[in-house]
mmCIF file of C-alpha atoms in Angstrom:
data_model
loop_
_atom_site.group_PDB
_atom_site.id
_atom_site.type_symbol
_atom_site.label_atom_id
_atom_site.label_comp_id
_atom_site.label_asym_id
_atom_site.label_seq_id
_atom_site.Cartn_x
_atom_site.Cartn_y
_atom_site.Cartn_z
ATOM 1 C CA UNK A 185 -0.252 -0.153 0.062
ATOM 2 C CA UNK A 186 1.283 3.652 -0.701
ATOM 3 C CA UNK A 187 -0.006 6.537 1.496
ATOM 4 C CA UNK A 188 -0.045 9.664 -0.479
ATOM 5 C CA UNK A 189 0.156 12.335 2.198
ATOM 6 C CA UNK A 190 0.959 10.038 5.305
ATOM 7 C CA UNK A 191 1.755 13.197 7.712
ATOM 8 C CA UNK A 192 -1.434 14.981 7.310
ATOM 9 C CA UNK A 193 -4.318 14.208 9.464
ATOM 10 C CA UNK A 194 -5.695 11.297 6.949
ATOM 11 C CA UNK A 195 -2.437 9.846 6.586
ATOM 12 C CA UNK A 196 -1.939 9.648 10.256
ATOM 13 C CA UNK A 197 -5.428 8.103 10.812
ATOM 14 C CA UNK A 198 -4.503 5.586 8.125
ATOM 15 C CA UNK A 199 -1.559 4.411 9.846
ATOM 16 C CA UNK A 200 -3.334 4.228 12.963
ATOM 17 C CA UNK A 201 -6.175 1.973 11.329
ATOM 18 C CA UNK A 202 -3.437 -0.031 9.694
ATOM 19 C CA UNK A 203 -1.473 -0.625 12.995
ATOM 20 C CA UNK A 204 -4.604 -2.547 14.198
ATOM 21 C CA UNK A 205 -4.610 -4.776 11.127
ATOM 22 C CA UNK A 206 -0.857 -5.899 11.131
ATOM 23 C CA UNK A 207 -1.599 -9.251 9.292
ATOM 24 C CA UNK A 208 -3.713 -7.781 6.379
ATOM 25 C CA UNK A 209 -1.697 -4.836 5.049
ATOM 26 C CA UNK A 210 1.691 -4.022 4.141
ATOM 27 C CA UNK A 211 2.729 -0.362 3.589
ATOM 28 C CA UNK A 212 5.213 0.137 0.482
ATOM 29 C CA UNK A 213 5.442 3.893 0.378
ATOM 30 C CA UNK A 214 4.693 6.808 2.653
ATOM 31 C CA UNK A 215 4.919 10.463 1.188
ATOM 32 C CA UNK A 216 5.234 13.698 2.519
ATOM 33 C CA UNK A 217 6.006 17.464 1.481
ATOM 34 C CA UNK A 218 8.701 18.631 4.261
ATOM 35 C CA UNK A 219 7.561 17.077 7.650
ATOM 36 C CA UNK A 220 10.778 15.354 8.223
ATOM 37 C CA UNK A 221 10.281 14.401 11.861
ATOM 38 C CA UNK A 222 7.082 12.736 11.344
ATOM 39 C CA UNK A 223 7.749 10.935 8.249
ATOM 40 C CA UNK A 224 10.762 9.521 9.879
ATOM 41 C CA UNK A 225 8.944 8.566 12.830
ATOM 42 C CA UNK A 226 6.587 6.745 10.606
ATOM 43 C CA UNK A 227 9.239 4.945 8.500
ATOM 44 C CA UNK A 228 10.872 3.785 11.591
ATOM 45 C CA UNK A 229 7.446 2.393 12.856
ATOM 46 C CA UNK A 230 5.871 0.813 9.767
ATOM 47 C CA UNK A 231 9.132 0.354 7.658
ATOM 48 C CA UNK A 232 8.065 1.077 4.046
ATOM 49 C CA UNK A 233 10.451 0.176 1.342
ATOM 50 C CA UNK A 234 10.029 3.610 0.045
ATOM 51 C CA UNK A 235 9.693 7.039 1.614
ATOM 52 C CA UNK A 236 9.256 9.994 -0.803
ATOM 53 C CA UNK A 237 10.148 13.642 0.577
ATOM 54 C CA UNK A 238 8.911 16.542 -2.077
ATOM 55 C CA UNK A 239 11.220 19.103 -0.619
ATOM 56 C CA UNK A 240 14.836 18.330 -1.685
ATOM 57 C CA UNK A 241 16.277 19.848 1.540
ATOM 58 C CA UNK A 242 13.950 17.892 3.673
ATOM 59 C CA UNK A 243 14.413 14.818 1.780
ATOM 60 C CA UNK A 244 18.303 15.174 2.389
ATOM 61 C CA UNK A 245 17.297 15.443 6.250
ATOM 62 C CA UNK A 246 15.312 12.351 6.269
ATOM 63 C CA UNK A 247 17.654 10.427 4.417
ATOM 64 C CA UNK A 248 20.342 11.332 6.829
ATOM 65 C CA UNK A 249 18.226 10.591 9.925
ATOM 66 C CA UNK A 250 17.042 7.140 8.521
ATOM 67 C CA UNK A 251 20.552 6.305 8.113
ATOM 68 C CA UNK A 252 21.744 7.227 11.296
ATOM 69 C CA UNK A 253 18.914 4.932 12.815
ATOM 70 C CA UNK A 254 19.618 1.880 10.631
ATOM 71 C CA UNK A 255 16.603 2.230 8.625
ATOM 72 C CA UNK A 256 16.697 0.339 5.359
ATOM 73 C CA UNK A 257 13.759 2.470 3.682
ATOM 74 C CA UNK A 258 14.819 4.158 0.377
ATOM 75 C CA UNK A 259 14.374 7.947 0.361
ATOM 76 C CA UNK A 260 13.296 9.366 -2.894
ATOM 77 C CA UNK A 261 12.869 13.074 -3.599
ATOM 78 C CA UNK A 262 10.531 15.308 -5.677
ATOM 79 C CA UNK A 263 7.155 15.524 -7.239
ATOM 80 C CA UNK A 264 7.754 12.790 -9.743
ATOM 81 C CA UNK A 265 8.621 10.213 -7.181
ATOM 82 C CA UNK A 266 5.078 10.764 -6.014
ATOM 83 C CA UNK A 267 3.500 9.392 -9.161
ATOM 84 C CA UNK A 268 5.929 6.729 -9.239
ATOM 85 C CA UNK A 269 5.256 5.045 -5.805
ATOM 86 C CA UNK A 270 1.363 5.551 -6.516
ATOM 87 C CA UNK A 271 1.861 3.604 -9.919
ATOM 88 C CA UNK A 272 4.508 1.129 -8.574
ATOM 89 C CA UNK A 273 3.401 -2.494 -9.621
ATOM 90 C CA UNK A 274 3.974 -3.972 -6.013
ATOM 91 C CA UNK A 275 1.240 -1.260 -4.756
ATOM 92 C CA UNK A 276 -2.390 -2.759 -4.851
ATOM 93 C CA UNK A 277 -3.984 0.290 -2.895
ATOM 94 C CA UNK A 278 -3.293 3.694 -2.819
ATOM 95 C CA UNK A 279 -4.641 6.330 -0.269
ATOM 96 C CA UNK A 280 -4.766 9.728 -2.008
ATOM 97 C CA UNK A 281 -4.399 12.196 0.861
ATOM 98 C CA UNK A 282 -2.431 14.838 -0.142
ATOM 99 C CA UNK A 283 -4.272 18.199 0.544
ATOM 100 C CA UNK A 284 -4.771 20.770 -2.341
ATOM 101 C CA UNK A 285 -3.836 20.547 -6.182
ATOM 102 C CA UNK A 286 -0.586 19.202 -5.377
ATOM 103 C CA UNK A 287 -2.332 15.592 -5.169
ATOM 104 C CA UNK A 288 -3.749 15.990 -8.598
ATOM 105 C CA UNK A 289 -1.013 13.912 -10.720
ATOM 106 C CA UNK A 290 -0.100 11.266 -8.223
ATOM 107 C CA UNK A 291 -3.963 10.694 -7.689
ATOM 108 C CA UNK A 292 -4.193 10.522 -11.783
ATOM 109 C CA UNK A 293 -1.139 8.107 -11.856
ATOM 110 C CA UNK A 294 -2.797 5.622 -9.094
ATOM 111 C CA UNK A 295 -5.813 5.911 -11.434
ATOM 112 C CA UNK A 296 -4.176 5.284 -14.574
ATOM 113 C CA UNK A 297 -2.365 2.414 -13.142
ATOM 114 C CA UNK A 298 -5.559 0.724 -12.256
ATOM 115 C CA UNK A 299 -5.087 0.683 -8.234
ATOM 116 C CA UNK A 300 -7.682 0.449 -5.541
ATOM 117 C CA UNK A 301 -7.921 3.999 -5.136
ATOM 118 C CA UNK A 302 -8.953 5.467 -1.815
ATOM 119 C CA UNK A 303 -9.795 8.836 -2.551
ATOM 120 C CA UNK A 304 -9.401 11.618 0.413
ATOM 121 C CA UNK A 305 -8.087 14.459 -2.080
ATOM 122 C CA UNK A 306 -11.364 15.780 -3.240
ATOM 123 C CA UNK A 307 -9.066 18.624 -5.431
ATOM 124 C CA UNK A 308 -8.464 15.677 -7.991
ATOM 125 C CA UNK A 309 -11.791 15.396 -8.915
ATOM 126 C CA UNK A 310 -12.616 19.339 -8.668
ATOM 127 C CA UNK A 311 -10.146 20.193 -10.844
ATOM 128 C CA UNK A 312 -9.962 17.415 -13.317
ATOM 129 C CA UNK A 313 -13.263 15.417 -12.623
ATOM 130 C CA UNK A 314 -13.718 13.954 -15.999
ATOM 131 C CA UNK A 315 -9.950 13.099 -16.707
ATOM 132 C CA UNK A 316 -10.074 10.979 -13.333
ATOM 133 C CA UNK A 317 -13.143 9.341 -14.100
ATOM 134 C CA UNK A 318 -12.119 8.507 -17.612
ATOM 135 C CA UNK A 319 -8.948 7.246 -16.141
ATOM 136 C CA UNK A 320 -10.652 4.782 -13.748
ATOM 137 C CA UNK A 321 -13.128 3.603 -16.245
ATOM 138 C CA UNK A 322 -10.263 2.987 -18.909
ATOM 139 C CA UNK A 323 -7.682 1.357 -16.184
ATOM 140 C CA UNK A 324 -10.296 -0.752 -14.314
ATOM 141 C CA UNK A 325 -9.468 0.941 -11.038
ATOM 142 C CA UNK A 326 -11.631 0.728 -8.128
ATOM 143 C CA UNK A 327 -12.558 4.297 -6.983
ATOM 144 C CA UNK A 328 -13.636 4.395 -3.010
ATOM 145 C CA UNK A 329 -14.432 7.621 -1.311
ATOM 146 C CA UNK A 330 -12.834 8.523 2.043
ATOM 147 C CA UNK A 331 -14.356 11.794 2.693
ATOM 148 C CA UNK A 332 -16.788 10.767 5.465
ATOM 149 C CA UNK A 333 -19.880 12.463 3.556
ATOM 150 C CA UNK A 334 -19.067 10.664 0.209
ATOM 151 C CA UNK A 335 -17.990 7.537 2.108
ATOM 152 C CA UNK A 336 -21.569 7.837 3.994
ATOM 153 C CA UNK A 337 -23.330 8.017 0.566
ATOM 154 C CA UNK A 338 -21.521 5.077 -0.980
ATOM 155 C CA UNK A 339 -22.555 3.158 2.216
ATOM 156 C CA UNK A 340 -26.152 4.045 1.713
ATOM 157 C CA UNK A 341 -26.333 2.955 -1.906
ATOM 158 C CA UNK A 342 -27.269 -0.605 -3.135
ATOM 159 C CA UNK A 343 -24.499 -3.541 -2.701
ATOM 160 C CA UNK A 344 -22.339 -3.906 -6.077
ATOM 161 C CA UNK A 345 -22.530 0.103 -6.787
ATOM 162 C CA UNK A 346 -19.544 1.325 -8.545
ATOM 163 C CA UNK A 347 -18.269 5.086 -7.886
ATOM 164 C CA UNK A 348 -18.726 7.111 -11.214
ATOM 165 C CA UNK A 349 -21.827 4.925 -12.505
ATOM 166 C CA UNK A 350 -25.285 7.059 -12.469
ATOM 167 C CA UNK A 351 -27.249 6.383 -9.113
ATOM 168 C CA UNK A 352 -30.566 7.316 -10.546
ATOM 169 C CA UNK A 353 -31.271 4.151 -12.028
ATOM 170 C CA UNK A 354 -30.909 2.543 -8.675
ATOM 171 C CA UNK A 355 -33.823 4.761 -7.577
ATOM 172 C CA UNK A 356 -31.725 7.692 -5.844
ATOM 173 C CA UNK A 357 -33.578 11.212 -6.192
ATOM 174 C CA UNK A 358 -31.395 13.279 -4.245
ATOM 175 C CA UNK A 359 -28.472 13.190 -1.753
ATOM 176 C CA UNK A 360 -27.930 15.221 1.361
ATOM 177 C CA UNK A 361 -24.371 16.138 2.262
ATOM 178 C CA UNK A 362 -24.198 17.174 5.916
ATOM 179 C CA UNK A 363 -22.006 19.789 7.316
ATOM 180 C CA UNK A 364 -21.219 20.790 11.002
ATOM 181 C CA UNK A 365 -21.309 24.903 9.963
ATOM 182 C CA UNK A 366 -17.511 25.034 11.684
ATOM 183 C CA UNK A 367 -16.851 27.093 14.591
ATOM 184 C CA UNK A 368 -18.803 30.420 12.940
ATOM 185 C CA UNK A 369 -22.473 28.600 12.536
ATOM 186 C CA UNK A 370 -23.587 31.138 15.103
ATOM 187 C CA UNK A 371 -20.992 33.929 15.231
ATOM 188 C CA UNK A 372 -22.497 37.516 14.464
ATOM 189 C CA UNK A 373 -21.790 38.419 11.119
ATOM 190 C CA UNK A 374 -20.604 41.864 11.865
ATOM 191 C CA UNK A 375 -17.471 40.284 13.734
ATOM 192 C CA UNK A 376 -16.406 38.188 10.715
ATOM 193 C CA UNK A 377 -13.916 40.651 9.510
ATOM 194 C CA UNK A 378 -11.623 40.155 12.872
ATOM 195 C CA UNK A 379 -11.646 36.411 12.776
ATOM 196 C CA UNK A 380 -8.143 35.083 13.372
ATOM 197 C CA UNK A 381 -6.841 32.008 11.798
ATOM 198 C CA UNK A 382 -6.347 30.170 15.131
ATOM 199 C CA UNK A 383 -10.253 30.932 15.412
ATOM 200 C CA UNK A 384 -10.915 29.540 12.181
ATOM 201 C CA UNK A 385 -8.868 26.242 12.655
ATOM 202 C CA UNK A 386 -10.511 25.567 15.955
ATOM 203 C CA UNK A 387 -13.459 23.117 14.629
ATOM 204 C CA UNK A 388 -15.667 22.051 16.947
ATOM 205 C CA UNK A 389 -16.228 18.501 15.969
ATOM 206 C CA UNK A 390 -13.095 17.260 13.597
ATOM 207 C CA UNK A 391 -9.642 17.189 14.234
ATOM 208 C CA UNK A 392 -8.240 18.313 10.641
ATOM 209 C CA UNK A 393 -5.154 20.304 9.147
ATOM 210 C CA UNK A 394 -5.314 24.111 9.042
ATOM 211 C CA UNK A 395 -6.021 24.553 5.508
ATOM 212 C CA UNK A 396 -9.170 22.072 5.705
ATOM 213 C CA UNK A 397 -10.406 23.715 9.036
ATOM 214 C CA UNK A 398 -10.510 26.973 7.126
ATOM 215 C CA UNK A 399 -12.286 25.417 4.273
ATOM 216 C CA UNK A 400 -14.768 24.153 7.020
ATOM 217 C CA UNK A 401 -15.182 27.293 8.734
ATOM 218 C CA UNK A 402 -15.990 29.021 5.017
ATOM 219 C CA UNK A 403 -17.852 25.902 4.021
ATOM 220 C CA UNK A 404 -15.934 26.133 0.984
ATOM 221 C CA UNK A 405 -14.825 22.213 2.042
ATOM 222 C CA UNK A 406 -18.578 21.563 1.386
ATOM 223 C CA UNK A 407 -18.635 23.483 -1.778
ATOM 224 C CA UNK A 408 -15.544 21.307 -3.084
ATOM 225 C CA UNK A 409 -17.837 18.118 -1.653
ATOM 226 C CA UNK A 410 -20.666 18.873 -3.718
ATOM 227 C CA UNK A 411 -18.596 19.252 -6.978
ATOM 228 C CA UNK A 412 -16.779 15.596 -5.967
ATOM 229 C CA UNK A 413 -20.208 14.441 -5.459
ATOM 230 C CA UNK A 414 -21.077 15.451 -8.947
ATOM 231 C CA UNK A 415 -18.402 13.064 -10.391
ATOM 232 C CA UNK A 416 -18.657 10.191 -7.986
ATOM 233 C CA UNK A 417 -22.104 9.613 -8.242
ATOM 234 C CA UNK A 418 -23.005 11.074 -11.674
ATOM 235 C CA UNK A 419 -25.489 13.687 -10.465
ATOM 236 C CA UNK A 420 -26.581 17.005 -11.462
ATOM 237 C CA UNK A 421 -26.212 19.905 -9.037
ATOM 238 C CA UNK A 422 -29.800 20.130 -8.001
ATOM 239 C CA UNK A 423 -29.698 16.681 -6.869
ATOM 240 C CA UNK A 424 -27.294 17.432 -4.160
ATOM 241 C CA UNK A 425 -28.117 19.486 -1.150
ATOM 242 C CA UNK A 426 -26.072 20.625 1.851
ATOM 243 C CA UNK A 427 -27.756 20.794 5.159
ATOM 244 C CA UNK A 428 -26.140 21.999 8.506
ATOM 245 C CA UNK A 429 -25.774 19.107 11.064
ATOM 246 C CA UNK A 430 -23.979 20.501 13.987
ATOM 247 C CA UNK A 431 -23.539 17.208 15.999
ATOM 248 C CA UNK A 432 -21.771 15.431 12.993
ATOM 249 C CA UNK A 433 -23.220 12.233 13.669
ATOM 250 C CA UNK A 434 -25.158 12.068 10.698
ATOM 251 C CA UNK A 435 -22.417 11.867 7.920
ATOM 252 C CA UNK A 436 -24.840 12.194 4.783
ATOM 253 C CA UNK A 437 -28.169 10.747 3.262
ATOM 254 C CA UNK A 438 -29.809 9.324 0.314
ATOM 255 C CA UNK A 439 -33.377 10.042 -0.840
ATOM 256 C CA UNK A 440 -34.820 7.169 -2.794
ATOM 257 C CA UNK A 441 -37.797 7.363 -5.007
ATOM 258 C CA UNK A 442 -40.184 5.360 -2.519
ATOM 259 C CA UNK A 443 -39.783 8.039 -0.013
ATOM 260 C CA UNK A 444 -37.236 6.407 1.812
ATOM 261 C CA UNK A 445 -34.046 8.418 3.252
ATOM 262 C CA UNK A 446 -31.125 6.067 4.124
ATOM 263 C CA UNK A 447 -28.519 7.574 6.473
ATOM 264 C CA UNK A 448 -25.011 6.511 7.943
ATOM 265 C CA UNK A 449 -24.277 7.578 11.329
ATOM 266 C CA UNK A 450 -21.169 7.421 13.415
ATOM 267 C CA UNK A 451 -18.668 9.109 15.552
ATOM 268 C CA UNK A 452 -16.957 12.133 14.184
ATOM 269 C CA UNK A 453 -13.678 10.289 13.614
ATOM 270 C CA UNK A 454 -12.217 9.624 9.993
ATOM 271 C CA UNK A 455 -10.776 6.312 10.997
ATOM 272 C CA UNK A 456 -14.474 4.993 10.591
ATOM 273 C CA UNK A 457 -14.563 5.790 6.611
ATOM 274 C CA UNK A 458 -10.812 4.740 6.461
ATOM 275 C CA UNK A 459 -11.211 1.503 7.607
ATOM 276 C CA UNK A 460 -14.412 1.028 5.516
ATOM 277 C CA UNK A 461 -12.636 1.726 2.340
ATOM 278 C CA UNK A 462 -9.877 -0.286 3.511
ATOM 279 C CA UNK A 463 -12.066 -3.328 4.032
ATOM 280 C CA UNK A 464 -14.637 -2.884 1.403
ATOM 281 C CA UNK A 465 -16.858 -5.035 0.655
ATOM 282 C CA UNK A 466 -15.982 -6.196 4.205
ATOM 283 C CA UNK A 467 -15.732 -4.874 7.620
ATOM 284 C CA UNK A 468 -13.175 -4.473 10.149
ATOM 285 C CA UNK A 469 -12.077 -2.731 13.434
ATOM 286 C CA UNK A 470 -10.976 0.966 13.081
ATOM 287 C CA UNK A 471 -10.458 1.954 16.834
ATOM 288 C CA UNK A 472 -13.631 4.261 16.846
ATOM 289 C CA UNK A 473 -15.910 3.694 19.941
ATOM 290 C CA UNK A 474 -19.490 2.767 19.174
ATOM 291 C CA UNK A 475 -22.125 5.574 18.697
ATOM 292 C CA UNK A 476 -24.348 5.855 21.833
ATOM 293 C CA UNK A 477 -27.249 7.816 20.469
ATOM 294 C CA UNK A 478 -28.735 8.010 24.068
ATOM 295 C CA UNK A 479 -25.753 10.288 25.177
ATOM 296 C CA UNK A 480 -25.902 12.095 21.972
ATOM 297 C CA UNK A 481 -29.536 13.097 22.697
ATOM 298 C CA UNK A 482 -30.864 15.082 19.629
ATOM 299 C CA UNK A 483 -29.792 15.537 16.010
ATOM 300 C CA UNK A 484 -30.320 18.991 14.532
ATOM 301 C CA UNK A 485 -30.860 20.392 10.867
ATOM 302 C CA UNK A 486 -30.969 23.669 9.298
ATOM 303 C CA UNK A 487 -30.515 25.314 6.108
ATOM 304 C CA UNK A 488 -26.895 27.172 5.528
ATOM 305 C CA UNK A 489 -27.297 30.709 4.999
ATOM 306 C CA UNK A 490 -25.644 32.272 1.883
ATOM 307 C CA UNK A 491 -25.022 35.756 3.740
ATOM 308 C CA UNK A 492 -22.797 33.741 6.205
ATOM 309 C CA UNK A 493 -21.374 31.009 3.768
ATOM 310 C CA UNK A 494 -21.091 32.650 0.438
ATOM 311 C CA UNK A 495 -18.185 30.085 -0.652
ATOM 312 C CA UNK A 496 -20.835 27.642 -0.748
ATOM 313 C CA UNK A 497 -22.750 29.346 -3.149
ATOM 314 C CA UNK A 498 -19.489 30.309 -5.206
ATOM 315 C CA UNK A 499 -18.812 26.365 -5.599
ATOM 316 C CA UNK A 500 -22.299 25.687 -6.975
ATOM 317 C CA UNK A 501 -21.567 28.746 -9.448
ATOM 318 C CA UNK A 502 -18.479 26.821 -10.608
ATOM 319 C CA UNK A 503 -20.071 23.734 -10.986
ATOM 320 C CA UNK A 504 -22.942 25.294 -13.159
ATOM 321 C CA UNK A 505 -20.311 27.053 -15.315
ATOM 322 C CA UNK A 506 -18.483 23.596 -16.077
ATOM 323 C CA UNK A 507 -15.361 23.333 -17.822
ATOM 324 C CA UNK A 508 -12.448 24.789 -16.055
ATOM 325 C CA UNK A 509 -14.481 26.880 -13.556
ATOM 326 C CA UNK A 510 -13.782 24.465 -10.895
ATOM 327 C CA UNK A 511 -10.254 24.314 -11.624
ATOM 328 C CA UNK A 512 -10.352 28.022 -11.163
ATOM 329 C CA UNK A 513 -12.495 27.778 -7.918
ATOM 330 C CA UNK A 514 -10.119 25.551 -6.243
ATOM 331 C CA UNK A 515 -6.689 27.311 -7.098
ATOM 332 C CA UNK A 516 -8.009 30.685 -5.970
ATOM 333 C CA UNK A 517 -9.448 29.278 -2.882
ATOM 334 C CA UNK A 518 -6.024 27.734 -1.972
ATOM 335 C CA UNK A 519 -4.446 30.940 -2.335
ATOM 336 C CA UNK A 520 -6.732 32.911 -0.465
ATOM 337 C CA UNK A 521 -6.691 30.593 2.618
ATOM 338 C CA UNK A 522 -3.232 30.567 2.417
ATOM 339 C CA UNK A 523 -2.954 34.140 2.422
ATOM 340 C CA UNK A 524 -5.370 34.383 5.306
ATOM 341 C CA UNK A 525 -3.408 31.709 7.183
ATOM 342 C CA UNK A 526 -0.322 33.965 6.688
ATOM 343 C CA UNK A 527 -2.409 36.945 8.187
ATOM 344 C CA UNK A 528 -2.263 38.956 4.467
ATOM 345 C CA UNK A 529 -5.911 39.326 4.375
ATOM 346 C CA UNK A 530 -9.098 39.194 6.603
ATOM 347 C CA UNK A 531 -11.449 36.276 6.789
ATOM 348 C CA UNK A 532 -14.129 37.826 4.888
ATOM 349 C CA UNK A 533 -11.732 38.548 2.028
ATOM 350 C CA UNK A 534 -11.394 34.874 1.131
ATOM 351 C CA UNK A 535 -14.947 34.807 -1.070
ATOM 352 C CA UNK A 536 -13.965 37.798 -2.428
ATOM 353 C CA UNK A 537 -10.641 36.871 -3.734
ATOM 354 C CA UNK A 538 -12.527 33.646 -5.247
ATOM 355 C CA UNK A 539 -15.391 35.288 -6.733
ATOM 356 C CA UNK A 540 -12.691 37.804 -8.382
ATOM 357 C CA UNK A 541 -11.114 34.832 -9.971
ATOM 358 C CA UNK A 542 -14.300 33.222 -11.264
ATOM 359 C CA UNK A 543 -15.489 36.417 -12.777
ATOM 360 C CA UNK A 544 -12.250 37.221 -14.553
ATOM 361 C CA UNK A 545 -10.938 33.889 -16.030
ATOM 362 C CA UNK A 546 -13.174 32.559 -18.986
ATOM 363 C CA UNK A 547 -13.995 29.083 -18.765
ATOM 364 C CA UNK A 548 -12.316 26.873 -21.117
ATOM 365 C CA UNK A 549 -12.820 23.015 -21.882
ATOM 366 C CA UNK A 550 -11.353 21.042 -19.046
ATOM 367 C CA UNK A 551 -10.114 18.317 -21.781
ATOM 368 C CA UNK A 552 -6.739 17.908 -21.207
ATOM 369 C CA UNK A 553 -4.235 17.875 -17.985
ATOM 370 C CA UNK A 554 -2.103 20.344 -19.684
ATOM 371 C CA UNK A 555 -4.910 22.871 -19.784
ATOM 372 C CA UNK A 556 -6.185 22.145 -16.684
ATOM 373 C CA UNK A 557 -2.578 22.877 -15.162
ATOM 374 C CA UNK A 558 -2.201 26.071 -17.362
ATOM 375 C CA UNK A 559 -5.538 27.518 -15.886
ATOM 376 C CA UNK A 560 -4.766 26.440 -12.322
ATOM 377 C CA UNK A 561 -1.613 28.272 -12.474
ATOM 378 C CA UNK A 562 -3.099 31.511 -13.953
ATOM 379 C CA UNK A 563 -5.876 31.401 -11.295
ATOM 380 C CA UNK A 564 -3.473 31.184 -8.921
ATOM 381 C CA UNK A 565 -1.551 34.300 -10.135
ATOM 382 C CA UNK A 566 -4.622 36.093 -10.583
ATOM 383 C CA UNK A 567 -5.720 35.336 -6.924
ATOM 384 C CA UNK A 568 -2.482 36.620 -5.619
ATOM 385 C CA UNK A 569 -2.857 39.649 -7.292
ATOM 386 C CA UNK A 570 -6.436 40.209 -5.919
ATOM 387 C CA UNK A 571 -4.679 39.207 -2.283
ATOM 388 C CA UNK A 572 -2.287 42.020 -2.901
ATOM 389 C CA UNK A 573 -5.552 44.344 -3.499
ATOM 390 C CA UNK A 574 -7.285 43.122 -0.672
ATOM 391 C CA UNK A 575 -4.493 43.560 1.784
ATOM 392 C CA UNK A 576 -4.511 47.273 0.671
ATOM 393 C CA UNK A 577 -7.842 47.917 1.276
ATOM 394 C CA UNK A 578 -8.409 50.119 4.904
#
């Protein structure tokens, strides 16, 4: 097995699940961008054949650290090495958990190589949904969703359903993606301008990285998941609904033609969908405590406010525009979130930067990887210009 992004929250949780199943899985490769200490610890514990570090200086430090520890793990450096370990013939399962657009190429490599692809990197579908789905179809890869919401939808679909096939023939009328609403679900709107990065990263239910935590606070995370759902389940936008559910117990729901609604419930712990995807079509222990509904007591649902969460509307807008609009959306969001975390723009400017990019950059057909990567780069450049303008505002 290869874990792309093993030092992030999904990677760490994946290794936690694997540690409980020593006899079922073997780790071939672990990868990271620059976190030397954590990747070194993981290599010494899980003994992969290969470790990939994208940053060259970090790679040299990792190689030296593992050599002094007597590790036999081979250290490779650079982004091309990510695609190589994703497509390696020794590998059957790939966990795609690199955050952001950086995960696109190795995820595509795994799909093209026909792997069992556990998809936690939603940006691969947001940026190049048609290309990834076509690669899966050509190679015979098995695509399994790891995002808790899409994994919940998958669990509520009939046995034998294959991701990317239309769900309507199975009687599905609509899917509901649940969202906690993040830390600002009830905060006064007039105080949003003063939100700090630490406040935005303090998610009430989930333990996530800083970028994803900010996406949750703006609900762009849910917007990206709407786009991901469009490709995973071959649905139009009007059949994908978002509902606020602050307890994060119901992870998503499927509404059928006969009036039935099936839901998947569980603790807000990513080890559950990870274990499900690893063991599918079976089940295995994840280390997550059983859900006690009596202790939960109540389950609340509400409509998300467009004024409070404008990024959700921007995602639906990009999905409706089609083509490279979702690539632009993702690129501009990554820039805006990075700028906010660096203190360059206020929280309220995140949506403005994304809106500016969507308005300024014409939509093109998303028919080649080269075009997608070019539009991604163009959108990032434009977004950084918008950031400079937003930072200069009084």
